[in-house]
XYZ file of C-alpha atoms in Angstrom:
446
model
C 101.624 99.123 -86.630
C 103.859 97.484 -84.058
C 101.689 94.124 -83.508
C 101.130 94.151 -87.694
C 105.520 94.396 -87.780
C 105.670 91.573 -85.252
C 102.937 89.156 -86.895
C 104.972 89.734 -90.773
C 108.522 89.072 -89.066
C 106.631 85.907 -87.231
C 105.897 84.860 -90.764
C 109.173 85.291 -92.415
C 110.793 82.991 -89.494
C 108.252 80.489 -89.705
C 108.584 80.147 -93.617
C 112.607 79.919 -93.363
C 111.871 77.327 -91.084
C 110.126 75.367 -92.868
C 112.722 75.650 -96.297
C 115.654 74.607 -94.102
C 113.519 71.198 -92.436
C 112.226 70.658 -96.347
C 116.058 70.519 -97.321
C 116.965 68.681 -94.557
C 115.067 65.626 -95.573
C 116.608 62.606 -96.636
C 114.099 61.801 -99.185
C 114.315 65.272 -100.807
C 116.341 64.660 -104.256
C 118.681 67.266 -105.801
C 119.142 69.921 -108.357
C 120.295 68.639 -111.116
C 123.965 69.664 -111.705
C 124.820 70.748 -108.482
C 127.062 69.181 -105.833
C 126.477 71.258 -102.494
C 128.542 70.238 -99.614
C 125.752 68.065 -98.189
C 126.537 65.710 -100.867
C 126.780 61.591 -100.086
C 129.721 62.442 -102.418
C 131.096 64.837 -100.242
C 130.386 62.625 -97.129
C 132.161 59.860 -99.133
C 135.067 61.285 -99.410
C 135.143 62.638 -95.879
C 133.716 59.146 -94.215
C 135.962 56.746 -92.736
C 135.674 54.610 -95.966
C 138.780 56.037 -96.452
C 140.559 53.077 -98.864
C 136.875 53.111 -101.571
C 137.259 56.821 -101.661
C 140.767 56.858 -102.506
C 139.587 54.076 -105.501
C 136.849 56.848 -106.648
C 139.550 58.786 -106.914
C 141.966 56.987 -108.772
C 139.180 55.632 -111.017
C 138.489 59.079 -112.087
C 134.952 58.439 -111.244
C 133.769 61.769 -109.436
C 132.541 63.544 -112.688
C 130.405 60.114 -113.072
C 129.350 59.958 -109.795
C 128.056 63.833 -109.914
C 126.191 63.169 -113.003
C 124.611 60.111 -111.212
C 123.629 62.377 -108.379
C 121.997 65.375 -109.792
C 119.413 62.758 -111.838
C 118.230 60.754 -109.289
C 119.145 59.788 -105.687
C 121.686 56.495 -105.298
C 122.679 54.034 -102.622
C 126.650 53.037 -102.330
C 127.639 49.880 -100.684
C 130.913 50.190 -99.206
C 133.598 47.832 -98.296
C 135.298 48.359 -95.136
C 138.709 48.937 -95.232
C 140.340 45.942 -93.717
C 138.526 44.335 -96.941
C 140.657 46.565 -99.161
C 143.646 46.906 -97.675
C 144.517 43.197 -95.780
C 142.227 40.899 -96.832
C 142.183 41.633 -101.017
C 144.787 39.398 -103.019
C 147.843 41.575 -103.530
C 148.007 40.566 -107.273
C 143.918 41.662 -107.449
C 144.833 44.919 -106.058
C 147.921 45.447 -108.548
C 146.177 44.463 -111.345
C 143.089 47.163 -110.350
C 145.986 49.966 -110.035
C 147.433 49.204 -113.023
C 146.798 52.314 -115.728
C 145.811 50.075 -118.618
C 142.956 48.604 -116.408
C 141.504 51.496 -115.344
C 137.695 50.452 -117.090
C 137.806 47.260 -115.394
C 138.632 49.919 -111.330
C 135.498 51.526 -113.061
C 133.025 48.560 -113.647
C 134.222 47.046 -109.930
C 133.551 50.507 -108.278
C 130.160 51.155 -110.138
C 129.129 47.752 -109.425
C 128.875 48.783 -105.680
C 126.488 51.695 -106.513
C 122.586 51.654 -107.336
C 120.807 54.669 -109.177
C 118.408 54.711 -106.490
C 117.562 55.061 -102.825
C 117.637 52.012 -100.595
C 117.307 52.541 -96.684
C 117.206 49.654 -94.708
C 113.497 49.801 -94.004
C 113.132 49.935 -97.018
C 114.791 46.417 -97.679
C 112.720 44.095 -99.872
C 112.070 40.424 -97.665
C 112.393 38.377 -100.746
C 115.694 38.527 -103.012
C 115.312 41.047 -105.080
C 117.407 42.660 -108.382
C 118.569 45.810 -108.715
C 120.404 47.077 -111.521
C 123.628 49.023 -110.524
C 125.772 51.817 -112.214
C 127.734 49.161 -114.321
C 124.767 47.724 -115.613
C 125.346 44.654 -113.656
C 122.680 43.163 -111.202
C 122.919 43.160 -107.452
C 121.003 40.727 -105.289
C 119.346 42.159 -102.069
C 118.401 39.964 -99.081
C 117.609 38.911 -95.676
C 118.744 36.298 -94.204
C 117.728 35.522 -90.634
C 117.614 39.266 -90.177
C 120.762 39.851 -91.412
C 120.536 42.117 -94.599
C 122.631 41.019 -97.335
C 124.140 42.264 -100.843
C 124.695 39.460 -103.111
C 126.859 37.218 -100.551
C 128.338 40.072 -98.720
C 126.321 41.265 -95.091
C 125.379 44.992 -94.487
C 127.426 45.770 -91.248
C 126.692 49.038 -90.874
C 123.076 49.720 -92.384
C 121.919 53.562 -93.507
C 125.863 54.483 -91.922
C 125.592 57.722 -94.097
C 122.347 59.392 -94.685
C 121.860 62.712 -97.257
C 119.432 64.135 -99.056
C 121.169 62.558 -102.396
C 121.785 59.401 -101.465
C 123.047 56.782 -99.075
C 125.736 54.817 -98.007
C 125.545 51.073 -96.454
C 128.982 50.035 -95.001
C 129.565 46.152 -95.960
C 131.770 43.089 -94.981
C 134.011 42.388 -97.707
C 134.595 44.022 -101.820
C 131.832 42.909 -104.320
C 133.548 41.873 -107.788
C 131.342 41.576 -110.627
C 132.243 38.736 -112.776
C 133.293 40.529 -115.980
C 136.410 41.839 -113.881
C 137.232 38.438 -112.125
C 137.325 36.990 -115.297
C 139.746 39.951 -117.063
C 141.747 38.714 -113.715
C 141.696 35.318 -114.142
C 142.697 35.830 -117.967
C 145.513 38.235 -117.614
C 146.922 36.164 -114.766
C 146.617 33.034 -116.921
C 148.389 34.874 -119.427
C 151.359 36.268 -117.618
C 151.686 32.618 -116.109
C 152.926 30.865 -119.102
C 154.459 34.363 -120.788
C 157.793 33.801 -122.308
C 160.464 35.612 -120.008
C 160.199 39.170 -119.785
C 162.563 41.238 -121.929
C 164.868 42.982 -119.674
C 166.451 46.187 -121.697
C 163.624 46.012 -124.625
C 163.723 49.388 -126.734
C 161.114 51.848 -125.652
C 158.019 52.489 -128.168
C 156.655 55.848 -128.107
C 152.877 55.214 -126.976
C 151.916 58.324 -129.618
C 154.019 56.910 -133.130
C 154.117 53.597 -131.808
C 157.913 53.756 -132.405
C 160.898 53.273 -130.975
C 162.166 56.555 -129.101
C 166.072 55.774 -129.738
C 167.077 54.606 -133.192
C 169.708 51.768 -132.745
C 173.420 53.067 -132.126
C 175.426 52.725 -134.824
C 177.848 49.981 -135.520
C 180.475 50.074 -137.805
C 180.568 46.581 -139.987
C 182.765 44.281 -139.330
C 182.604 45.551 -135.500
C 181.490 42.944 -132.755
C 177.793 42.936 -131.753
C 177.146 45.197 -128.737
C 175.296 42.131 -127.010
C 176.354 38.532 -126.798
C 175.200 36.539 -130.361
C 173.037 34.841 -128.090
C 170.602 37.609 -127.274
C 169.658 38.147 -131.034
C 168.240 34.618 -131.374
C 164.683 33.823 -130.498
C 163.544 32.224 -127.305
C 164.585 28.654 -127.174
C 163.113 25.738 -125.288
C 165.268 26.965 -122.213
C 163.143 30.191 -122.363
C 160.204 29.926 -123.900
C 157.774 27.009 -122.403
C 158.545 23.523 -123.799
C 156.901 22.313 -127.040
C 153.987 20.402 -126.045
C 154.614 16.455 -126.057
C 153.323 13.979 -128.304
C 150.338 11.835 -128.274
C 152.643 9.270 -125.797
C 153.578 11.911 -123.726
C 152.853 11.777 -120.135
C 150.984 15.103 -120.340
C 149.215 14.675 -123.893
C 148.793 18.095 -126.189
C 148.225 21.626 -125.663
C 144.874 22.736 -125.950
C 145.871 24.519 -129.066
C 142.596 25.319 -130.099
C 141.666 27.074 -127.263
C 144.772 29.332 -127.424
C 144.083 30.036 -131.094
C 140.940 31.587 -129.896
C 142.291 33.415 -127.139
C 144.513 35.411 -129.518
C 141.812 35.709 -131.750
C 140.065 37.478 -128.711
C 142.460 39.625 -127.895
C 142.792 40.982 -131.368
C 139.028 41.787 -131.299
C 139.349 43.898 -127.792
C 142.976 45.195 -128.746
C 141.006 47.120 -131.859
C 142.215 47.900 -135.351
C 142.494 43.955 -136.702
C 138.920 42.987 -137.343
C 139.674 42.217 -141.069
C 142.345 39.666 -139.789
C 140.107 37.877 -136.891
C 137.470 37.819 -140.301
C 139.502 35.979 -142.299
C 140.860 33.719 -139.391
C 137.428 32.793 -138.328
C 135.010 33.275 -141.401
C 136.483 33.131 -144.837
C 139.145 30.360 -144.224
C 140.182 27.158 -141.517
C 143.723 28.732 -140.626
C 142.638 28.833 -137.408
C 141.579 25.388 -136.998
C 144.963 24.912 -138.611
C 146.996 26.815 -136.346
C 144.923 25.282 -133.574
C 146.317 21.801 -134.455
C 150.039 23.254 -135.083
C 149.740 24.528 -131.227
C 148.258 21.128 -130.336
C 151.126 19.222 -131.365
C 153.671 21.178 -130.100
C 154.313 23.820 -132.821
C 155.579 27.611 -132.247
C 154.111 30.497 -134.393
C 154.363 34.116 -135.317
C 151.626 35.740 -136.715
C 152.200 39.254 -138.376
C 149.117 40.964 -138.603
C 148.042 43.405 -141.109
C 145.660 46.258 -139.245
C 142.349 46.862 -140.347
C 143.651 50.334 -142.937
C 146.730 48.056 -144.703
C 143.888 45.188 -145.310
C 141.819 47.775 -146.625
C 143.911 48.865 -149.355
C 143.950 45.129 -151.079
C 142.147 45.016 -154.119
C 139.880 42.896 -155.770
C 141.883 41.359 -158.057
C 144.787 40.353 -155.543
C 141.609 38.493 -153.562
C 139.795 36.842 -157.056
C 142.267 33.935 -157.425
C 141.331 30.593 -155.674
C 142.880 30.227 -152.444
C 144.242 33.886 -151.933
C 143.667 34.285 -148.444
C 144.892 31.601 -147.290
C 147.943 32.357 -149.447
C 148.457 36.055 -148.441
C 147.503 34.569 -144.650
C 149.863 31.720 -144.906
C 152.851 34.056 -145.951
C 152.340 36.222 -142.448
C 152.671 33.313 -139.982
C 156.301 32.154 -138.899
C 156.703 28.481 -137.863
C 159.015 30.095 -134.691
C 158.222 31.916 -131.519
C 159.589 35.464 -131.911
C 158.542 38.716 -130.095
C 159.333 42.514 -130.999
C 162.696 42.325 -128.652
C 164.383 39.030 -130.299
C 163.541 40.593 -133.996
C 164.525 43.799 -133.413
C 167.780 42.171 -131.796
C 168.448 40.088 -134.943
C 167.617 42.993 -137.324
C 170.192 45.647 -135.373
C 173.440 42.884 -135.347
C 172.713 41.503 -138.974
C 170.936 43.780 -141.044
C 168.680 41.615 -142.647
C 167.215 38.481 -141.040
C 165.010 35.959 -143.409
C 161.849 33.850 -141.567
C 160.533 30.769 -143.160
C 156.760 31.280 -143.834
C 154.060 28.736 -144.205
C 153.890 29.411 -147.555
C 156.658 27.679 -148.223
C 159.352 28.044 -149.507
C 159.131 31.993 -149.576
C 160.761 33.271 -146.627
C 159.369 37.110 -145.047
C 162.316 39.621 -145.156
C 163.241 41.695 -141.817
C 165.558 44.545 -141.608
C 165.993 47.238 -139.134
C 164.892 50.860 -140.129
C 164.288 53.476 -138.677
C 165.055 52.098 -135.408
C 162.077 49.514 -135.941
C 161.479 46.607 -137.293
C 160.469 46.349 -141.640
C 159.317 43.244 -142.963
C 158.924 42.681 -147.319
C 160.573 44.314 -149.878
C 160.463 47.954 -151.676
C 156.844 49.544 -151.539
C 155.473 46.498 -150.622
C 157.060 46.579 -147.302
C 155.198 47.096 -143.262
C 156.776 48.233 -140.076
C 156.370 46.694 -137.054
C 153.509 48.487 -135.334
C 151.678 47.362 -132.517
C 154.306 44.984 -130.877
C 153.452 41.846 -128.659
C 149.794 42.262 -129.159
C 149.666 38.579 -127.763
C 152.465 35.989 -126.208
C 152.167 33.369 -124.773
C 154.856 31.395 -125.281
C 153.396 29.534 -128.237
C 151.524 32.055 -130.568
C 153.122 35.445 -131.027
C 151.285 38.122 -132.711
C 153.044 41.151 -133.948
C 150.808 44.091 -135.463
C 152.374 45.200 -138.747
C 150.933 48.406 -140.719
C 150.582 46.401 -144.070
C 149.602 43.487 -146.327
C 153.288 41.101 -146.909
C 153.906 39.583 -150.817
C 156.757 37.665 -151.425
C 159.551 39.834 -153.728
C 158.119 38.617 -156.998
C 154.324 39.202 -156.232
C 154.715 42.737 -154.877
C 152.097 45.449 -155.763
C 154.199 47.659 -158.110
C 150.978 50.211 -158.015
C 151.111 50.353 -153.886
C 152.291 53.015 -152.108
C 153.661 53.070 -148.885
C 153.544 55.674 -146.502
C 157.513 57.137 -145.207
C 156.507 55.934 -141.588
C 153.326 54.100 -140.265
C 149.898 56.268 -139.483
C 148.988 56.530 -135.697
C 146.750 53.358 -134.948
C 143.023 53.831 -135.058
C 140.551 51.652 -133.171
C 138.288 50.191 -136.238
C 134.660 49.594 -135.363
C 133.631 46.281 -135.802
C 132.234 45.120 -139.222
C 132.396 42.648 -141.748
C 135.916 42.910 -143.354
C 136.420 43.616 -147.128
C 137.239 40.170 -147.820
C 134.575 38.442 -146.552
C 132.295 41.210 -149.128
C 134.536 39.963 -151.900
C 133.896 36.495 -150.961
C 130.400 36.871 -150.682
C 130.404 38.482 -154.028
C 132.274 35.500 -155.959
C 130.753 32.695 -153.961
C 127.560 34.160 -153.304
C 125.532 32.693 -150.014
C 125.714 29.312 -150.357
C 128.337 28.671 -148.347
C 129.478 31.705 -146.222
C 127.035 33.694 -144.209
C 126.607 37.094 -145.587
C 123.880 38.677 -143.697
């Protein structure tokens, strides 16, 4: 009975033995769903990678990262942090921190991780691909027995090891090129910005208005603010007009700026029926291209994708009406929301020349905002300073502008402006109308 006792308990250790050396191994992937504290997450966070995990972190990339995990084992490469903390570009680092770029922290952190299991025997001798969280490509390498990661050498090869995955420490960040170039465009962009407004009103992010209405000022009373401040940026704020054809430095690249807006409209979301028309149904923006060329200013108002929706055939049947209803939303000056909604508060009621001359676009202040157009047919300002850059302006408005005697009499305007929704991309109402009237001959309807 004794010896039988002895040879079961002999048993028991020997298979609890063998579990724990079975979990143990690094090759051993985990269950699904579960995080244990033998994690590469948890070792992550722990290592002395101390700067990447504190980017995890702010990237809100752990749920991700667990997810990632619990399918399939993955390999991090991880920046030192001397790479992160001296020898990154200060305005790089800023501009990764900054809340609004928080996809672009995302794609540069994923980049450095592979959905797979990479040890350094296991290195492949030729370069190899490898697709990593982000969907980008990684290059893997050896070059005189030096493993490398696109350009970047492995400095500290298999430097954590767990049964989910491992972790390679590396020389210096890895930056896929989708964020460099969001870099390179946002610092191009704040580069030739008009000067920053100091004391602009504060828009509620949820309305998308302004959180103080404008004090009251009895009339006749002085403006609060010098006269000055109500006028748009001159040449002694806003860049210089480009010179003419003599000129020592030649002309703008208007074109090129044209489509830059028209790019930003696309990602800002909620204005694909205005980049439609601009590109598609009508050469305004080869137009405006050559205004910016030669030295012009502009303001575009733009109608989001629900105020363009409510236009109706019959305003859109008449030759040339979108380049009429178009031309009536773009100001030959260079205005942002803080110089209109300075003009608007002093004088009540400011009038902008148009291109379609010689009707001028009515601006008043309401509401503590900005109203442009008359009765129903009026539009708030809505999504301010979509795009400046000291030469185009665009200012989101939350409907379709018609000079005083072509107002819709059957239009009805909401008492404030609807919370912006992000439209999905499609081809815009009047493109379909166009299509309809003109058929295929000329415009691409497929």
């Amino acid at each position: 009975m004794d010896s039988s006792y002895g040879v079961t308990k002999l048993l028991l250790l020997l298979l609890l033995l063998a579990v724990s050396i079975a979990t143990a191994l690094p090759d051993n992937k985990p269950v699904p769903g579960q995080i244990n504290s033998n994690s590469v997450l948890v070792a992550l966070l722990d290592s002395h990678y101390t700067e990447l995990a504190e980017l995890v972190e702010k990237a809100l990339l752990l749920q991700t990262l667990e997810e990632a995990v619990g399918k399939h084992n993955i390999t991090i490469f991880a920046p030192r942090n001397d790479a992160l903390e001296r020898n990154l570009d200060p305005l790089f680092k800023s501009f990764l921190l900054e809340p609004r770029n928080l996809k672009s922290l995302q794609s540069l952190l994923m980049f450095h991780i592979l959905p797979k299991r990479i040890s350094s025997p296991q290195w492949p001798s030729l370069s190899h691909h490898h697709r990593t969280l982000s969907n980008d490509h990684l290059h893997l390498t050896v070059d005189v027995n030096t493993l490398k990661v696109d350009s970047a050498e492995i400095i500290r090869p298999d430097d954590v090891i767990r049964p989910d995955g491992i972790i390679h420490g590396i020389e210096r960040l890895l930056i896929p090129r989708s964020v460099q170039e969001d870099f390179n465009r946002r610092r191009s962009l704040r580069s030739i910005s008009a000067v920053i407004p100091e004391g602009a009103p504060e828009v509620d992010p949820r309305t998308h208005r302004l959180k103080k209405p404008a004090p009251a000022v009895p009339a006749g009373a002085p403006p609060v603010l010098p006269i000055y401040d109500a006028m748009s940026p001159g040449p002694s704020l806003a860049p210089a007009p480009a010179p003419g054809p003599g000129g020592p430095r030649g002309h703008f690249n208007g074109e090129a700026q044209v489509k830059d807006f028209i790019h930003t409209l696309l990602h800002y979301g909620g204005y694909n029926e205005m980049a439609d028309i601009l590109v598609n149904l009508t050469s305004l923006a080869t137009e405006m291209g050559r205004l910016v060329s030669e030295g012009y200013v502009l303001t575009v108002l733009a109608p989001n994708d629900e105020a363009m929706a409510k236009l109706t055939t019959d305003q859109l049947s008449e030759p040339g009406a979108p380049e009429q209803i178009m031309y009536y939303h773009i100001i030959p000056e260079y205005q942002t929301e803080e110089s209109m909604y300075n003009a608007v508060r002093r004088f009540g009621k400011v009038k902008y020349d148009s291109l379609r001359f010689p009707h001028k676009v009515l601006a008043q202040e309401a509401d503590g905002s900005v109203k442009f157009g008359h009765g129903d047919g009026s539009a708030y300002l809505f999504d301010p300073d979509i795009y400046t850059d000291g030469r185009i302006s665009v200012q989101g408005i939350d409907g379709v502008l018609f000079p005083a005697e072509e107002t819709p009499a059957t239009e009805i305007k909401p008492a404030a402006p609807v919370v912006k929704k992000v439209a999905k991309s499609r081809r815009g109402k009047l493109m379909e109308v166009a299509c309809r009237m003109m058929g295929s001959r000329f415009i691409p309807c497929q």
